[in-house]
Amino acid sequence: MRRNENIANLTSGYLFPEIAKRRKLFAAAHPDAKIISLGIGNTTEPLTPKVWGAMERYAAALGTKEGYNGYGDDSAGFPELRKKIAEVLYNNILSWDEVYISDGAKCDVGRIQQLFGSNVTVVVQDPAYPVYVDGSVMVGAAGSAKENGFGYNGIIYMPCTANNGFFPDDLTCIPENSVVYFCSPNNPTGAVATKEQLTKLVQAVRVKKSVIIFDAAYSAFIRNTDLPRSIFEIEGARECAIEINSFSKPIGFTGVRLGWTVIPRELVYEDGSPVSRSWERLINTVFNGASNIAQAGGLASLSLEGQKETRELTDYYLENARLIRDTLLSGSFSATGVEVYGGDNAPYIWARFPERKSWDIFDKILTECHVVCTPGVGFGPAGENYIRFSAFGHHEDVQEACARLAKLSLN
């Protein structure tokens, strides 16, 4: 049996398992060290009462003849949940039947490429969440793309750095028949695109008859009301965009798993057939729908009380982000020219350590501070010299991590 050559073209290891490996080796060599993670974006706080209460009641009902149910009528999810998402999170700027419930944003990112096949060009922000690139390579969408030490050939990288305000300088690099991955608030940089910037993106993609895959998984952390939370706030986006979102970070469902994808009716292939019809066919074939219990929790989070709890939970993590950001803007960090971005409308802080390799800084922080972060180069070539700090953690652990970081010697 021959190996799928697309799988063979992937880099040797995914970023986060490599981080876990290094952490494990350090812990084995230093068993008394209390390691604090500011690395992976994994939520830490308990589910809120409104959410876990709804899940508890739903689970209990499954133990009765009257309350038991199995598969839904289709894989798109509870109609009441789809309607509530359209109403509460999108202010009814889209129709509820354009919302498709899933088992998480990452899962949908992995599935979405199948809608367009391998004969497309893939365009990504650089740096970017690794799944956009790896998922594309796995389905052959980047042709014979192979890792070349600075990303993959066959994939177009749009540098998004401090020099250009974390938005691509040149959108003319987007070719026709391409899939453009864009994330705002961005993981890893924490940057949030403005309405003007997203308007330029939508206009450029429409001209090239391409499609945007817009990852809005961190939109609940946006506090600046002038910044768009959805690509569909932009005129023309319904003709060229798909939006993917998640309950993972706003309500702590990283392990529970629940998300959604929006595919507007106006989005069609060149033959005029709706993209949504292909998505429905795909998910009904490979996916039996998100957990009923998880959907009950997601629905509860969209009530007035649930939304209040969500706001409090996201505020909790944003306070962590502020603590980390303030630490990195002071002391030896400031004196040695460390640049700090993000952390205000997103739960990630993106810090540049001039002339230092990302993995070297990762190892130094782990060794001297016993703190785990994420090397920026793992998100793409433009991430070299950067470190991503995650605000997901208990307050007391983040405070302790900041106290240790404040003592880090950068000489």
Short mmCIF file of C-alpha atoms in Angstrom, two decimals:
data_model
loop_
_atom_site.label_atom_id
_atom_site.label_comp_id
_atom_site.label_asym_id
_atom_site.label_seq_id
_atom_site.Cartn_x
_atom_site.Cartn_y
_atom_site.Cartn_z
CA MET A 1 0.00 0.00 0.00
CA ARG A 2 1.44 3.36 -1.03
CA ARG A 3 1.42 6.32 1.28
CA ASN A 4 -0.72 9.33 0.36
CA GLU A 5 1.91 11.67 -1.11
CA ASN A 6 0.09 14.71 0.22
CA ILE A 7 0.51 13.45 3.78
CA ALA A 8 4.15 12.71 3.02
CA ASN A 9 4.67 16.33 1.98
CA LEU A 10 3.81 17.63 5.46
CA THR A 11 6.53 18.85 7.77
CA SER A 12 7.81 16.25 10.19
CA GLY A 13 5.81 17.51 13.17
CA TYR A 14 2.90 19.75 14.03
CA LEU A 15 3.85 22.80 16.11
CA PHE A 16 2.03 22.07 19.36
CA PRO A 17 3.14 18.43 19.76
CA GLU A 18 6.72 19.69 19.36
CA ILE A 19 6.14 22.20 22.16
CA ALA A 20 4.66 19.44 24.33
CA LYS A 21 7.69 17.26 23.62
CA ARG A 22 10.14 19.96 24.74
CA ARG A 23 8.09 20.69 27.83
CA LYS A 24 8.04 17.00 28.73
CA LEU A 25 11.80 16.67 28.34
CA PHE A 26 12.41 19.73 30.51
CA ALA A 27 9.99 18.49 33.19
CA ALA A 28 11.71 15.11 33.28
CA ALA A 29 15.09 16.78 33.80
CA HIS A 30 13.69 19.25 36.38
CA PRO A 31 11.03 17.36 38.37
CA ASP A 32 10.73 20.09 41.01
CA ALA A 33 10.04 22.87 38.53
CA LYS A 34 6.52 24.31 38.50
CA ILE A 35 5.92 24.85 34.79
CA ILE A 36 3.30 27.41 33.81
CA SER A 37 1.86 27.35 30.31
CA LEU A 38 1.24 30.53 28.35
CA GLY A 39 1.53 28.54 25.16
CA ILE A 40 -1.40 26.66 23.69
CA GLY A 41 -4.73 28.49 23.52
CA ASN A 42 -6.56 26.10 25.83
CA THR A 43 -9.22 27.49 28.16
CA THR A 44 -8.85 26.85 31.89
CA GLU A 45 -11.90 28.24 33.69
CA PRO A 46 -15.02 26.21 34.55
CA LEU A 47 -18.10 26.25 32.36
CA THR A 48 -20.54 28.92 33.47
CA PRO A 49 -23.69 27.90 35.44
CA LYS A 50 -26.10 28.66 32.60
CA VAL A 51 -24.15 26.48 30.19
CA TRP A 52 -23.32 23.48 32.35
CA GLY A 53 -26.82 23.53 33.85
CA ALA A 54 -28.40 23.20 30.40
CA MET A 55 -26.02 20.40 29.48
CA GLU A 56 -26.70 18.59 32.75
CA ARG A 57 -30.46 18.72 32.21
CA TYR A 58 -30.15 17.58 28.61
CA ALA A 59 -27.87 14.68 29.57
CA ALA A 60 -30.26 13.60 32.34
CA ALA A 61 -33.19 13.65 29.92
CA LEU A 62 -31.32 11.25 27.63
CA GLY A 63 -31.77 8.68 30.38
CA THR A 64 -35.54 8.76 29.95
CA LYS A 65 -37.80 7.39 27.23
CA GLU A 66 -39.40 10.79 26.73
CA GLY A 67 -36.15 12.75 26.63
CA TYR A 68 -33.95 10.45 24.58
CA ASN A 69 -33.01 11.29 21.00
CA GLY A 70 -30.34 10.21 18.54
CA TYR A 71 -29.41 11.54 15.13
CA GLY A 72 -30.94 14.85 14.12
CA ASP A 73 -32.91 15.28 10.92
CA ASP A 74 -29.71 16.42 9.21
CA SER A 75 -26.12 17.23 10.14
CA ALA A 76 -26.59 21.01 10.15
CA GLY A 77 -27.55 21.17 13.83
CA PHE A 78 -30.49 22.14 16.03
CA PRO A 79 -32.66 24.67 14.14
CA GLU A 80 -33.19 26.62 17.39
CA LEU A 81 -29.41 26.94 17.88
CA ARG A 82 -28.87 28.04 14.27
CA LYS A 83 -31.63 30.64 14.64
CA LYS A 84 -30.17 31.94 17.91
CA ILE A 85 -26.69 32.30 16.40
CA ALA A 86 -28.12 34.32 13.50
CA GLU A 87 -30.11 36.50 15.88
CA VAL A 88 -27.69 37.07 18.77
CA LEU A 89 -24.27 36.91 17.15
CA TYR A 90 -25.10 38.33 13.71
CA ASN A 91 -28.06 40.62 14.46
CA ASN A 92 -29.98 38.79 11.71
CA ILE A 93 -27.75 40.10 8.91
CA LEU A 94 -27.83 36.51 7.68
CA SER A 95 -30.46 33.79 7.58
CA TRP A 96 -30.45 31.02 10.16
CA ASP A 97 -30.36 28.32 7.46
CA GLU A 98 -27.02 29.70 6.29
CA VAL A 99 -25.54 28.62 9.65
CA TYR A 100 -24.18 25.07 9.92
CA ILE A 101 -23.31 23.67 13.36
CA SER A 102 -20.12 21.63 13.71
CA ASP A 103 -17.83 20.01 16.24
CA GLY A 104 -15.45 22.97 16.18
CA ALA A 105 -13.79 25.55 13.97
CA LYS A 106 -10.61 23.53 13.50
CA CYS A 107 -12.63 20.58 12.24
CA ASP A 108 -14.48 22.75 9.74
CA VAL A 109 -11.24 24.32 8.53
CA GLY A 110 -10.01 20.81 7.83
CA ARG A 111 -13.18 19.87 5.95
CA ILE A 112 -13.79 23.10 4.05
CA GLN A 113 -10.98 22.61 1.53
CA GLN A 114 -12.82 19.62 0.07
CA LEU A 115 -15.35 22.04 -1.41
CA PHE A 116 -12.72 23.35 -3.82
CA GLY A 117 -10.53 20.35 -4.52
CA SER A 118 -6.85 20.33 -5.39
CA ASN A 119 -6.91 22.56 -8.47
CA VAL A 120 -6.81 25.84 -6.55
CA THR A 121 -4.15 28.17 -5.23
CA VAL A 122 -3.97 28.61 -1.47
CA VAL A 123 -3.23 32.05 -0.02
CA VAL A 124 -2.57 32.59 3.69
CA GLN A 125 -1.58 35.37 6.02
CA ASP A 126 1.96 34.99 7.26
CA PRO A 127 2.08 34.24 10.16
CA ALA A 128 -1.03 32.06 10.30
CA TYR A 129 -2.65 29.24 12.24
CA PRO A 130 -0.85 26.10 10.97
CA VAL A 131 -4.03 24.18 10.06
CA TYR A 132 -4.74 26.46 7.08
CA VAL A 133 -1.51 25.40 5.43
CA ASP A 134 -1.29 21.81 6.63
CA GLY A 135 -4.93 21.12 5.79
CA SER A 136 -4.40 22.45 2.29
CA VAL A 137 -1.31 20.33 1.75
CA MET A 138 -3.12 17.22 2.99
CA VAL A 139 -5.84 17.48 0.35
CA GLY A 140 -3.38 18.36 -2.39
CA ALA A 141 -4.71 21.88 -2.81
CA ALA A 142 -1.20 23.29 -2.95
CA GLY A 143 -0.26 20.97 -5.80
CA SER A 144 2.98 19.19 -5.03
CA ALA A 145 3.79 21.59 -2.23
CA LYS A 146 6.72 20.57 -0.09
CA GLU A 147 8.22 22.19 2.97
CA ASN A 148 11.28 24.19 1.95
CA GLY A 149 12.47 25.59 5.28
CA PHE A 150 10.55 28.83 4.86
CA GLY A 151 7.02 27.47 4.42
CA TYR A 152 5.66 25.43 1.52
CA ASN A 153 6.22 26.02 -2.14
CA GLY A 154 2.90 26.12 -3.98
CA ILE A 155 1.33 28.31 -1.27
CA ILE A 156 1.24 32.11 -1.45
CA TYR A 157 2.22 33.78 1.82
CA MET A 158 1.06 37.35 2.48
CA PRO A 159 3.38 38.86 5.11
CA CYS A 160 1.46 40.53 7.94
CA THR A 161 3.98 42.21 10.20
CA ALA A 162 4.32 45.26 12.40
CA ASN A 163 5.69 47.13 9.38
CA ASN A 164 2.40 46.90 7.49
CA GLY A 165 0.04 46.97 10.46
CA PHE A 166 -0.43 43.20 10.23
CA PHE A 167 -2.38 43.55 6.99
CA PRO A 168 -1.03 42.56 3.54
CA ASP A 169 0.63 45.35 1.55
CA ASP A 170 -0.16 43.82 -1.81
CA LEU A 171 -3.50 42.10 -2.39
CA THR A 172 -2.80 41.84 -6.11
CA CYS A 173 -0.78 38.72 -5.29
CA ILE A 174 -4.12 36.89 -4.90
CA PRO A 175 -4.64 34.93 -8.12
CA GLU A 176 -7.90 33.83 -9.69
CA ASN A 177 -9.43 30.58 -8.45
CA SER A 178 -7.79 30.80 -5.05
CA VAL A 179 -8.77 30.06 -1.48
CA VAL A 180 -7.71 32.89 0.84
CA TYR A 181 -7.48 32.14 4.55
CA PHE A 182 -7.87 35.19 6.77
CA CYS A 183 -8.17 35.30 10.57
CA SER A 184 -9.37 38.28 12.63
CA PRO A 185 -8.76 38.68 15.52
CA ASN A 186 -5.63 37.02 14.31
CA ASN A 187 -4.00 33.98 15.77
CA PRO A 188 -1.10 34.42 16.53
CA THR A 189 -0.58 38.20 16.25
CA GLY A 190 -3.68 39.40 18.11
CA ALA A 191 -4.27 41.99 15.38
CA VAL A 192 -7.84 42.87 14.40
CA ALA A 193 -8.57 44.02 10.86
CA THR A 194 -10.49 47.27 10.44
CA LYS A 195 -13.58 47.67 8.30
CA GLU A 196 -11.52 49.54 5.73
CA GLN A 197 -8.95 46.75 5.55
CA LEU A 198 -11.56 44.02 5.20
CA THR A 199 -13.32 46.04 2.52
CA LYS A 200 -10.08 46.06 0.52
CA LEU A 201 -9.74 42.31 1.01
CA VAL A 202 -13.31 41.61 -0.13
CA GLN A 203 -12.93 43.84 -3.17
CA ALA A 204 -9.65 42.19 -4.18
CA VAL A 205 -11.03 38.67 -3.81
CA ARG A 206 -14.21 39.47 -5.75
CA VAL A 207 -12.18 40.82 -8.65
CA LYS A 208 -10.20 37.56 -8.77
CA LYS A 209 -13.35 35.41 -8.46
CA SER A 210 -11.87 33.67 -5.46
CA VAL A 211 -13.14 32.89 -1.95
CA ILE A 212 -12.23 34.00 1.56
CA ILE A 213 -12.26 31.50 4.42
CA PHE A 214 -12.70 33.90 7.32
CA ASP A 215 -11.76 32.53 10.74
CA ALA A 216 -13.60 34.56 13.40
CA ALA A 217 -12.99 32.20 16.31
CA TYR A 218 -11.83 35.04 18.59
CA SER A 219 -14.47 37.63 17.66
CA ALA A 220 -16.03 37.50 21.15
CA PHE A 221 -12.88 39.15 22.53
CA ILE A 222 -13.25 42.32 20.46
CA ARG A 223 -14.02 45.24 22.74
CA ASN A 224 -13.53 48.11 20.28
CA THR A 225 -16.99 48.56 18.76
CA ASP A 226 -15.49 50.16 15.64
CA LEU A 227 -13.86 46.85 14.69
CA PRO A 228 -15.92 44.30 12.71
CA ARG A 229 -16.66 40.95 14.31
CA SER A 230 -17.81 39.30 11.11
CA ILE A 231 -16.74 39.42 7.46
CA PHE A 232 -20.44 39.76 6.62
CA GLU A 233 -20.41 43.28 8.03
CA ILE A 234 -18.52 44.13 4.83
CA GLU A 235 -20.44 44.95 1.66
CA GLY A 236 -19.96 42.29 -1.01
CA ALA A 237 -18.73 39.59 1.39
CA ARG A 238 -21.80 37.42 0.84
CA GLU A 239 -20.64 36.81 -2.74
CA CYS A 240 -17.10 35.74 -1.84
CA ALA A 241 -16.75 34.57 1.77
CA ILE A 242 -17.31 31.69 4.16
CA GLU A 243 -17.07 32.37 7.90
CA ILE A 244 -16.00 29.82 10.50
CA ASN A 245 -16.49 30.40 14.22
CA SER A 246 -16.42 28.50 17.49
CA PHE A 247 -17.77 28.23 21.02
CA SER A 248 -14.38 26.93 22.21
CA LYS A 249 -12.81 30.11 23.56
CA PRO A 250 -15.85 32.30 24.47
CA ILE A 251 -17.57 29.69 26.67
CA GLY A 252 -14.78 27.20 27.37
CA PHE A 253 -15.75 24.47 24.91
CA THR A 254 -12.21 23.53 23.86
CA GLY A 255 -12.87 19.99 25.08
CA VAL A 256 -16.65 19.93 24.63
CA ARG A 257 -16.32 20.84 20.91
CA LEU A 258 -18.90 23.04 19.19
CA GLY A 259 -18.63 25.55 16.35
CA TRP A 260 -20.35 26.71 13.19
CA THR A 261 -19.77 27.73 9.59
CA VAL A 262 -21.72 30.34 7.65
CA ILE A 263 -22.16 29.86 3.89
CA PRO A 264 -24.37 32.56 2.33
CA ARG A 265 -26.78 31.77 -0.49
CA GLU A 266 -25.07 34.24 -2.82
CA LEU A 267 -21.80 32.27 -2.76
CA VAL A 268 -21.80 30.15 -5.91
CA TYR A 269 -19.34 28.24 -8.06
CA GLU A 270 -18.54 29.45 -11.57
CA ASP A 271 -21.28 27.17 -12.93
CA GLY A 272 -23.83 28.98 -10.74
CA SER A 273 -24.44 26.11 -8.30
CA PRO A 274 -24.58 27.07 -4.58
CA VAL A 275 -21.53 26.31 -2.48
CA SER A 276 -23.88 25.59 0.43
CA ARG A 277 -25.39 22.65 -1.42
CA SER A 278 -21.96 21.02 -1.70
CA TRP A 279 -21.31 21.69 2.00
CA GLU A 280 -24.60 20.06 2.96
CA ARG A 281 -23.72 17.03 0.84
CA LEU A 282 -20.27 16.85 2.40
CA ILE A 283 -21.31 17.07 6.04
CA ASN A 284 -24.21 14.66 5.57
CA THR A 285 -21.68 12.18 4.19
CA VAL A 286 -18.78 12.46 6.64
CA PHE A 287 -20.39 14.01 9.74
CA ASN A 288 -23.43 13.02 11.80
CA GLY A 289 -23.75 16.35 13.55
CA ALA A 290 -22.38 17.93 16.70
CA SER A 291 -23.12 16.43 20.11
CA ASN A 292 -26.70 17.11 21.18
CA ILE A 293 -25.48 17.82 24.70
CA ALA A 294 -22.93 20.33 23.43
CA GLN A 295 -25.59 22.04 21.31
CA ALA A 296 -27.79 22.40 24.39
CA GLY A 297 -24.93 24.19 26.14
CA GLY A 298 -24.26 26.43 23.15
CA LEU A 299 -27.91 27.40 22.98
CA ALA A 300 -27.96 28.29 26.67
CA SER A 301 -24.92 30.54 26.20
CA LEU A 302 -26.92 32.69 23.78
CA SER A 303 -29.61 33.62 26.30
CA LEU A 304 -29.38 37.01 28.00
CA GLU A 305 -27.93 35.44 31.13
CA GLY A 306 -25.62 33.24 29.08
CA GLN A 307 -24.29 36.22 27.15
CA LYS A 308 -23.57 38.03 30.40
CA GLU A 309 -21.58 35.02 31.62
CA THR A 310 -19.71 34.85 28.31
CA ARG A 311 -18.74 38.50 28.61
CA GLU A 312 -17.43 37.93 32.14
CA LEU A 313 -15.43 34.89 31.03
CA THR A 314 -13.82 36.63 28.06
CA ASP A 315 -13.08 39.66 30.26
CA TYR A 316 -11.26 37.30 32.63
CA TYR A 317 -8.88 36.20 29.88
CA LEU A 318 -8.46 39.73 28.55
CA GLU A 319 -7.34 40.80 32.03
CA ASN A 320 -4.70 38.05 31.83
CA ALA A 321 -3.66 39.45 28.46
CA ARG A 322 -3.29 42.91 29.97
CA LEU A 323 -1.02 41.56 32.71
CA ILE A 324 1.23 39.80 30.20
CA ARG A 325 1.29 42.77 27.88
CA ASP A 326 2.19 45.20 30.68
CA THR A 327 5.01 42.91 31.81
CA LEU A 328 6.48 42.73 28.32
CA LEU A 329 6.29 46.51 27.94
CA SER A 330 8.39 47.12 31.04
CA GLY A 331 11.75 46.35 32.58
CA SER A 332 14.41 44.49 30.63
CA PHE A 333 12.00 43.82 27.78
CA SER A 334 11.53 47.50 27.05
CA ALA A 335 15.22 48.23 27.57
CA THR A 336 16.29 45.63 25.00
CA GLY A 337 13.84 46.70 22.31
CA VAL A 338 11.21 43.98 22.62
CA GLU A 339 8.10 45.00 20.66
CA VAL A 340 4.65 44.00 21.89
CA TYR A 341 1.40 43.68 19.94
CA GLY A 342 -2.10 42.31 20.52
CA GLY A 343 -3.65 41.53 23.87
CA ASP A 344 -6.32 44.24 23.76
CA ASN A 345 -9.03 42.84 21.46
CA ALA A 346 -7.64 39.30 21.42
CA PRO A 347 -6.36 36.77 23.96
CA TYR A 348 -2.89 36.57 22.37
CA ILE A 349 0.18 38.75 22.81
CA TRP A 350 2.71 38.81 19.99
CA ALA A 351 6.20 39.87 21.08
CA ARG A 352 9.20 40.45 18.83
CA PHE A 353 12.67 39.79 20.22
CA PRO A 354 15.02 41.49 17.73
CA GLU A 355 17.76 39.33 16.21
CA ARG A 356 16.79 36.30 18.28
CA LYS A 357 15.47 33.03 16.88
CA SER A 358 12.00 32.06 18.08
CA TRP A 359 12.97 28.59 19.32
CA ASP A 360 16.00 30.06 21.14
CA ILE A 361 13.76 32.49 23.04
CA PHE A 362 11.26 29.67 23.70
CA ASP A 363 14.03 27.55 25.25
CA LYS A 364 15.42 30.48 27.27
CA ILE A 365 12.02 31.34 28.75
CA LEU A 366 11.33 27.69 29.53
CA THR A 367 14.76 27.16 31.08
CA GLU A 368 15.00 30.37 33.12
CA CYS A 369 11.34 31.11 33.91
CA HIS A 370 9.78 27.65 33.68
CA VAL A 371 7.13 29.22 31.44
CA VAL A 372 5.91 27.69 28.18
CA CYS A 373 5.11 30.00 25.27
CA THR A 374 4.86 29.44 21.51
CA PRO A 375 7.67 30.17 19.01
CA GLY A 376 6.42 32.53 16.33
CA VAL A 377 8.23 30.79 13.48
CA GLY A 378 5.86 27.86 13.96
CA PHE A 379 3.14 30.04 12.43
CA GLY A 380 5.07 30.87 9.27
CA PRO A 381 8.26 32.49 7.95
CA ALA A 382 7.25 36.00 9.10
CA GLY A 383 6.93 34.70 12.65
CA GLU A 384 10.67 34.33 13.14
CA ASN A 385 11.99 36.42 16.06
CA TYR A 386 8.51 36.45 17.62
CA ILE A 387 6.94 34.66 20.57
CA ARG A 388 3.21 34.20 21.13
CA PHE A 389 1.91 34.34 24.69
CA SER A 390 -1.54 32.96 25.42
CA ALA A 391 -3.82 34.61 27.99
CA PHE A 392 -5.66 31.38 28.71
CA GLY A 393 -4.80 30.44 32.27
CA HIS A 394 -5.76 30.92 35.90
CA HIS A 395 -5.18 34.49 37.13
CA GLU A 396 -2.82 33.34 39.86
CA ASP A 397 -0.70 31.34 37.39
CA VAL A 398 -0.52 34.24 34.95
CA GLN A 399 0.51 36.58 37.76
CA GLU A 400 3.24 34.15 38.82
CA ALA A 401 4.41 33.72 35.22
CA CYS A 402 4.61 37.50 34.81
CA ALA A 403 6.65 37.84 37.99
CA ARG A 404 9.13 35.28 36.62
CA LEU A 405 9.26 36.89 33.18
CA ALA A 406 10.01 40.27 34.77
CA LYS A 407 13.27 38.76 36.07
CA LEU A 408 14.34 37.26 32.73
CA SER A 409 17.81 38.32 31.64
CA LEU A 410 17.91 39.22 27.94
CA ASN A 411 21.62 40.09 27.82
#
